[in-house]
Amino acid sequence: MTSTETRQRGLAKMSEVYGWEFADGPGEHFAVTADHLFADIWSRPGLTVRDRRLLLLGALTAQGLFDVAEIQVGAALRNGELDEAQLREAALFLCHYAGWPAGTRLDNIVGSAVEQHEKG
């Protein structure tokens, strides 16, 4: 596969994962993100995008990376992968493994994202 084909596959997967169109970007960081993380890792068989998103939400919550978790929650709602009840259940579950404050913060993010999603 050529580097152009890999980049196109990566950009397509980024667009699928986030629910908005991605254009090519400059620099080595963007290249590794598109060509490796999305063209290779997010595109592997065995787990759905939804499965990967749940795993990512757990990792982000455990690390306290709520700005990125907010992006992931919004994308899950936009793409119809997870609904409010499922996201709140994930937050409650994570309270027990990532800590109550972290799970509660994710639950608050879910509430805000659902409100924003319903407004359109």
PDB file of C-alpha atoms in Angstrom:
ATOM      1  CA  MET A   1       0.000   0.000   0.000  1.00  0.00           C
ATOM      2  CA  THR A   2       1.365   3.427  -0.897  1.00  0.00           C
ATOM      3  CA  SER A   3       1.762   6.200   1.632  1.00  0.00           C
ATOM      4  CA  THR A   4      -1.011   8.112  -0.160  1.00  0.00           C
ATOM      5  CA  GLU A   5      -3.391   5.154   0.199  1.00  0.00           C
ATOM      6  CA  THR A   6      -2.444   4.754   3.860  1.00  0.00           C
ATOM      7  CA  ARG A   7      -3.047   8.451   4.513  1.00  0.00           C
ATOM      8  CA  GLN A   8      -6.445   8.319   2.788  1.00  0.00           C
ATOM      9  CA  ARG A   9      -7.423   5.251   4.831  1.00  0.00           C
ATOM     10  CA  GLY A  10      -6.298   7.027   8.005  1.00  0.00           C
ATOM     11  CA  LEU A  11      -8.221  10.207   7.184  1.00  0.00           C
ATOM     12  CA  ALA A  12     -11.338   8.182   6.381  1.00  0.00           C
ATOM     13  CA  LYS A  13     -11.110   6.335   9.713  1.00  0.00           C
ATOM     14  CA  MET A  14     -10.534   9.620  11.597  1.00  0.00           C
ATOM     15  CA  SER A  15     -13.674  11.017   9.962  1.00  0.00           C
ATOM     16  CA  GLU A  16     -15.622   7.873  10.890  1.00  0.00           C
ATOM     17  CA  VAL A  17     -14.402   7.896  14.506  1.00  0.00           C
ATOM     18  CA  TYR A  18     -15.038  11.582  15.180  1.00  0.00           C
ATOM     19  CA  GLY A  19     -18.049  12.180  12.958  1.00  0.00           C
ATOM     20  CA  TRP A  20     -16.627  15.118  11.032  1.00  0.00           C
ATOM     21  CA  GLU A  21     -14.485  15.393   7.921  1.00  0.00           C
ATOM     22  CA  PHE A  22     -10.704  15.387   8.373  1.00  0.00           C
ATOM     23  CA  ALA A  23      -8.350  16.938   5.857  1.00  0.00           C
ATOM     24  CA  ASP A  24      -4.676  16.141   5.586  1.00  0.00           C
ATOM     25  CA  GLY A  25      -2.487  17.958   8.069  1.00  0.00           C
ATOM     26  CA  PRO A  26       1.138  19.016   8.283  1.00  0.00           C
ATOM     27  CA  GLY A  27       3.977  17.560  10.287  1.00  0.00           C
ATOM     28  CA  GLU A  28       5.245  14.235  11.550  1.00  0.00           C
ATOM     29  CA  HIS A  29       2.828  14.107  14.504  1.00  0.00           C
ATOM     30  CA  PHE A  30      -0.187  14.323  12.213  1.00  0.00           C
ATOM     31  CA  ALA A  31       1.389  11.771   9.860  1.00  0.00           C
ATOM     32  CA  VAL A  32       1.842   9.201  12.628  1.00  0.00           C
ATOM     33  CA  THR A  33      -1.654   9.898  13.943  1.00  0.00           C
ATOM     34  CA  ALA A  34      -3.316   9.409  10.545  1.00  0.00           C
ATOM     35  CA  ASP A  35      -1.051   6.727   9.073  1.00  0.00           C
ATOM     36  CA  HIS A  36      -0.466   4.569  12.129  1.00  0.00           C
ATOM     37  CA  LEU A  37      -3.046   5.234  14.841  1.00  0.00           C
ATOM     38  CA  PHE A  38      -6.071   5.499  12.550  1.00  0.00           C
ATOM     39  CA  ALA A  39      -5.071   3.658   9.338  1.00  0.00           C
ATOM     40  CA  ASP A  40      -3.559   0.742  11.280  1.00  0.00           C
ATOM     41  CA  ILE A  41      -4.694   0.588  14.921  1.00  0.00           C
ATOM     42  CA  TRP A  42      -8.291   1.921  14.799  1.00  0.00           C
ATOM     43  CA  SER A  43      -8.816  -0.089  11.581  1.00  0.00           C
ATOM     44  CA  ARG A  44      -7.740  -3.481  12.906  1.00  0.00           C
ATOM     45  CA  PRO A  45     -10.324  -6.264  12.956  1.00  0.00           C
ATOM     46  CA  GLY A  46     -11.487  -7.723  16.245  1.00  0.00           C
ATOM     47  CA  LEU A  47     -12.960  -4.648  17.930  1.00  0.00           C
ATOM     48  CA  THR A  48     -15.566  -2.226  16.681  1.00  0.00           C
ATOM     49  CA  VAL A  49     -15.116   1.539  16.842  1.00  0.00           C
ATOM     50  CA  ARG A  50     -17.598   1.439  19.742  1.00  0.00           C
ATOM     51  CA  ASP A  51     -15.472  -1.136  21.586  1.00  0.00           C
ATOM     52  CA  ARG A  52     -12.344   0.933  21.070  1.00  0.00           C
ATOM     53  CA  ARG A  53     -14.133   4.085  22.196  1.00  0.00           C
ATOM     54  CA  LEU A  54     -15.238   2.432  25.455  1.00  0.00           C
ATOM     55  CA  LEU A  55     -11.672   1.301  26.105  1.00  0.00           C
ATOM     56  CA  LEU A  56     -10.402   4.788  25.331  1.00  0.00           C
ATOM     57  CA  LEU A  57     -12.959   6.405  27.641  1.00  0.00           C
ATOM     58  CA  GLY A  58     -11.771   4.126  30.448  1.00  0.00           C
ATOM     59  CA  ALA A  59      -8.124   4.989  29.837  1.00  0.00           C
ATOM     60  CA  LEU A  60      -8.826   8.715  29.564  1.00  0.00           C
ATOM     61  CA  THR A  61     -10.910   8.703  32.742  1.00  0.00           C
ATOM     62  CA  ALA A  62      -8.229   6.793  34.649  1.00  0.00           C
ATOM     63  CA  GLN A  63      -5.634   9.345  33.520  1.00  0.00           C
ATOM     64  CA  GLY A  64      -7.843  12.353  34.229  1.00  0.00           C
ATOM     65  CA  LEU A  65      -7.787  13.477  30.593  1.00  0.00           C
ATOM     66  CA  PHE A  66     -11.300  14.850  30.575  1.00  0.00           C
ATOM     67  CA  ASP A  67     -10.803  17.334  27.733  1.00  0.00           C
ATOM     68  CA  VAL A  68     -10.150  14.409  25.392  1.00  0.00           C
ATOM     69  CA  ALA A  69     -12.885  12.313  27.036  1.00  0.00           C
ATOM     70  CA  GLU A  70     -15.328  15.110  26.221  1.00  0.00           C
ATOM     71  CA  ILE A  71     -14.425  14.830  22.528  1.00  0.00           C
ATOM     72  CA  GLN A  72     -14.907  11.054  22.653  1.00  0.00           C
ATOM     73  CA  VAL A  73     -18.291  11.275  24.410  1.00  0.00           C
ATOM     74  CA  GLY A  74     -19.519  13.780  21.834  1.00  0.00           C
ATOM     75  CA  ALA A  75     -18.344  11.590  18.973  1.00  0.00           C
ATOM     76  CA  ALA A  76     -20.021   8.502  20.486  1.00  0.00           C
ATOM     77  CA  LEU A  77     -23.318  10.387  20.683  1.00  0.00           C
ATOM     78  CA  ARG A  78     -22.997  11.861  17.161  1.00  0.00           C
ATOM     79  CA  ASN A  79     -22.175   8.464  15.675  1.00  0.00           C
ATOM     80  CA  GLY A  80     -24.959   6.682  17.568  1.00  0.00           C
ATOM     81  CA  GLU A  81     -22.476   4.242  19.130  1.00  0.00           C
ATOM     82  CA  LEU A  82     -23.497   4.904  22.731  1.00  0.00           C
ATOM     83  CA  ASP A  83     -26.589   6.548  24.159  1.00  0.00           C
ATOM     84  CA  GLU A  84     -26.922   8.545  27.358  1.00  0.00           C
ATOM     85  CA  ALA A  85     -27.842   5.532  29.497  1.00  0.00           C
ATOM     86  CA  GLN A  86     -24.852   3.534  28.258  1.00  0.00           C
ATOM     87  CA  LEU A  87     -22.444   6.430  28.759  1.00  0.00           C
ATOM     88  CA  ARG A  88     -23.747   7.052  32.277  1.00  0.00           C
ATOM     89  CA  GLU A  89     -23.417   3.338  33.048  1.00  0.00           C
ATOM     90  CA  ALA A  90     -19.812   3.435  31.832  1.00  0.00           C
ATOM     91  CA  ALA A  91     -19.147   6.449  34.086  1.00  0.00           C
ATOM     92  CA  LEU A  92     -20.653   4.673  37.094  1.00  0.00           C
ATOM     93  CA  PHE A  93     -18.637   1.540  36.350  1.00  0.00           C
ATOM     94  CA  LEU A  94     -15.456   3.608  36.071  1.00  0.00           C
ATOM     95  CA  CYS A  95     -16.135   5.196  39.476  1.00  0.00           C
ATOM     96  CA  HIS A  96     -15.219   1.822  40.962  1.00  0.00           C
ATOM     97  CA  TYR A  97     -12.019   1.325  38.947  1.00  0.00           C
ATOM     98  CA  ALA A  98     -10.717   4.816  38.166  1.00  0.00           C
ATOM     99  CA  GLY A  99     -11.920   6.468  41.365  1.00  0.00           C
ATOM    100  CA  TRP A 100     -15.176   8.090  42.350  1.00  0.00           C
ATOM    101  CA  PRO A 101     -14.111  11.662  41.488  1.00  0.00           C
ATOM    102  CA  ALA A 102     -12.928  10.618  38.017  1.00  0.00           C
ATOM    103  CA  GLY A 103     -16.070   8.623  37.231  1.00  0.00           C
ATOM    104  CA  THR A 104     -18.230  11.454  38.533  1.00  0.00           C
ATOM    105  CA  ARG A 105     -16.365  13.936  36.329  1.00  0.00           C
ATOM    106  CA  LEU A 106     -17.022  11.692  33.317  1.00  0.00           C
ATOM    107  CA  ASP A 107     -20.705  11.498  34.272  1.00  0.00           C
ATOM    108  CA  ASN A 108     -20.831  15.310  34.339  1.00  0.00           C
ATOM    109  CA  ILE A 109     -19.214  15.410  30.900  1.00  0.00           C
ATOM    110  CA  VAL A 110     -21.830  12.958  29.639  1.00  0.00           C
ATOM    111  CA  GLY A 111     -24.612  15.200  30.948  1.00  0.00           C
ATOM    112  CA  SER A 112     -23.159  18.271  29.235  1.00  0.00           C
ATOM    113  CA  ALA A 113     -22.521  16.404  25.996  1.00  0.00           C
ATOM    114  CA  VAL A 114     -26.052  14.970  25.918  1.00  0.00           C
ATOM    115  CA  GLU A 115     -27.502  18.428  26.481  1.00  0.00           C
ATOM    116  CA  GLN A 116     -25.365  19.863  23.684  1.00  0.00           C
ATOM    117  CA  HIS A 117     -26.183  16.914  21.395  1.00  0.00           C
ATOM    118  CA  GLU A 118     -29.935  17.352  21.923  1.00  0.00           C
ATOM    119  CA  LYS A 119     -29.688  21.045  21.021  1.00  0.00           C
ATOM    120  CA  GLY A 120     -28.294  19.981  17.666  1.00  0.00           C
TER     121      GLY A 120
END
